[in-house]
Structures are given as structure tokens and as C-alpha cells.
XYZ file of C-alpha atoms in Angstrom:
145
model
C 164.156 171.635 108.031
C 161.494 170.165 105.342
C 158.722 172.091 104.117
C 155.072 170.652 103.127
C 155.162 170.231 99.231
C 158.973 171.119 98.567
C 161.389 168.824 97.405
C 165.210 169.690 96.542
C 166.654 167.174 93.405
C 169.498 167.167 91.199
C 168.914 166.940 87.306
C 171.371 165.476 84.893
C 172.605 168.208 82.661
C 174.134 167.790 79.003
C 177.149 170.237 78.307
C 177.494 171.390 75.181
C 181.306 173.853 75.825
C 180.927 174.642 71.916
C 177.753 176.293 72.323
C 175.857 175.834 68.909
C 178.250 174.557 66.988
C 176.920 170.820 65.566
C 173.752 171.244 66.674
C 171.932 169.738 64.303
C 174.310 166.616 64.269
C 174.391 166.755 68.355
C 170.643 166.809 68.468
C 168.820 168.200 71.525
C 167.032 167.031 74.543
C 163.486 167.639 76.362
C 161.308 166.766 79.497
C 159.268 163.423 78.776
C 155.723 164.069 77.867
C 153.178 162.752 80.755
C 151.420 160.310 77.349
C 155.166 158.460 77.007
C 155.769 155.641 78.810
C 158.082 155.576 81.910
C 161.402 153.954 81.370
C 161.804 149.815 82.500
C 163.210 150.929 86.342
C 160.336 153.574 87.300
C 157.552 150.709 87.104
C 156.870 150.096 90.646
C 157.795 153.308 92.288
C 155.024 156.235 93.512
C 157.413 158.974 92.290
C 159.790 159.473 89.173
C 161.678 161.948 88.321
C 162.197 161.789 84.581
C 165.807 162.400 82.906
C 165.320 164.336 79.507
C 164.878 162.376 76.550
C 167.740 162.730 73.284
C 165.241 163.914 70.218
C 167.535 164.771 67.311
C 171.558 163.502 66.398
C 173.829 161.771 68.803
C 171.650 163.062 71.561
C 168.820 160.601 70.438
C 170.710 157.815 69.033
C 172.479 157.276 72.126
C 170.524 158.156 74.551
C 170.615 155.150 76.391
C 174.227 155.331 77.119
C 174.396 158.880 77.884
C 171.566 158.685 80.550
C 172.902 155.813 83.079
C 170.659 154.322 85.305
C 168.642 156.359 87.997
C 168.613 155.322 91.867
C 166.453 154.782 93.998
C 165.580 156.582 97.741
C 162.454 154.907 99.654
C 160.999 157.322 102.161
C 158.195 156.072 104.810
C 154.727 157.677 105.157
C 152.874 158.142 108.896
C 149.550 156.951 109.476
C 148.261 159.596 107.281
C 150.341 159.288 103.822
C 152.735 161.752 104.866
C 156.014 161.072 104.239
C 158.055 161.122 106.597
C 161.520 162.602 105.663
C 163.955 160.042 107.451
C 165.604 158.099 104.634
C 165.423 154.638 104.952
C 169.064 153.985 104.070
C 168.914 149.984 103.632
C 167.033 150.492 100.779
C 168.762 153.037 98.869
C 170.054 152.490 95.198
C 172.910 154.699 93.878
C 172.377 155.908 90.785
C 175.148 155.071 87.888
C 176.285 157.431 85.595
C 175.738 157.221 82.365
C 178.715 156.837 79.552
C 180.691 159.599 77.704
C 180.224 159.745 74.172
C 183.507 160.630 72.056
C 182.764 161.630 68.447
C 186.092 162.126 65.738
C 185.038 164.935 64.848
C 187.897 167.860 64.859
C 186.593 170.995 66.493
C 189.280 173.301 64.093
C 188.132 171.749 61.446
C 184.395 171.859 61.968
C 184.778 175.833 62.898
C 186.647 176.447 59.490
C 184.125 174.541 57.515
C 180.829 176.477 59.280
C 183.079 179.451 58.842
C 183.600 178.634 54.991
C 179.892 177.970 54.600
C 178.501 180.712 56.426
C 181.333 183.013 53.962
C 180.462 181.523 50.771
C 176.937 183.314 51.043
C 174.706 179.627 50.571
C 171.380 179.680 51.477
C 171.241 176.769 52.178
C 174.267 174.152 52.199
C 176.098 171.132 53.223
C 179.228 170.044 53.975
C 181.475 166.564 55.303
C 184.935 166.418 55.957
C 186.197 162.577 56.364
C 189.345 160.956 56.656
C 189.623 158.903 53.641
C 191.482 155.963 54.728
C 189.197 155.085 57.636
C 186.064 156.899 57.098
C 185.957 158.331 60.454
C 184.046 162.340 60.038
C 186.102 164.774 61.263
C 183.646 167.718 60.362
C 179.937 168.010 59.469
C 178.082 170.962 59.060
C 174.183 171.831 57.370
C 173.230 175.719 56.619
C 170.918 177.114 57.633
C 171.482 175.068 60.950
């Protein structure tokens, strides 16, 4: 049964099983403000339910493929606006999911270098491991982070 005024929705979540570590090249997310303008497929609907928004790192400079595209469900309203909750199914979009990102960076290596960073006693610090013959950075890490 529906109540007046309560809606049930999943949210896309970002997992992050390393906790903190490469934060600041991971970046972070957060809720759209109301003032920023919606994204291209939320022009012509009455309700949108925004997807966080990639601010800092990775998390911002691919945002676009990490959030997918959303879908669509079109509810009717009764003679008096109120929606009535009976999907119509016809015009229902699935939403797509968006793409994993894959970074080269070594997890063993990237604890050992935070670890030697955090030992060496720096203030402040940085450090990046790369693999010389193809440039590829296997371990990146700022103090304070």
C-alpha cells in the first residue's frame, strides 16, 4: 500500500573497498545544488531524481561514464493531480548502468608508499610511483591527504 507524500527509490552508490586510501586522487561526490542545471535527459520530466555529481579526481573527470543514463517511469494523475500509483508500463525506460573505471594503480604499492610517507614524519609530502617503460602510475599519494 502507498502512502500520501512517500516515495521508495534506489540511489546509485560509489564503493570505495579501500576506504580512504587515494582519496584525494579518487575525488569525492555530492547531491546537485537546486542553482545547477539538470542534466540533458531530465528536461521534460515533472520529477528528477538527481545522481551525485564527481567534484574532485577520477570521480569528477569521469563522471560521465561512471553515472550511466537514468530511466524513466511515467505515472498518471486523477482529476485532481494526484498521481495515481499504477505504472504505466508502455512507457517505461530502463535505466543503463554506467561504466567501470579501472585505474593501474597497484594497491601494495600505494599502501607501502602512504605507509613510507606517513613514517618519514613529512608535513607535508608527495609521492608517484610509475612504470617507466609505459608511463602507466602504479601509486600516487599527497600528505597531508
Amino acid at each position: 500500500r502507498f502512502l500520501d507524500g512517500v516515495t521508495i527509490a534506489k540511489r546509485s552508490l560509489r564503493k570505495y573497498p579501500y576506504g580512504a586510501m587515494l582519496c584525494h586522487t579518487l575525488g569525492y561526490v555530492r547531491p546537485r545544488d537546486d542553482q545547477e542545471t539538470l542534466p540533458e535527459d531530465a528536461k521534460d520530466v515533472d520529477f528528477y531524481e538527481c545522481d551525485d555529481k564527481g567534484v574532485e579526481g577520477v570521480e569528477k573527470t569521469m563522471d560521465a561514464l561512471l553515472r550511466g543514463r537514468a530511466g524513466q517511469r511515467v505515472y498518471p494523475k486523477d482529476e485532481h493531480g494526484k498521481i495515481v500509483y499504477k505504472e504505466l508500463t508502455d512507457l517505461r525506460i530502463d535505466p543503463i548502468k554506467g561504466h567501470d573505471v579501472f585505474l593501474a594503480i597497484d594497491v601494495r604499492l600505494q599502501f607501502i608508499a602512504e605507509m613510507a610517507l606517513r613514517e618519514a614524519g613529512v608535513g607535508r609530502g608527495a609521492a608517484v610511483v610509475m612504470e617507466l617503460n609505459t608511463g602507466r602510475v602504479l601509486a600516487v599519494v599527497a600528505s597531508p591527504e
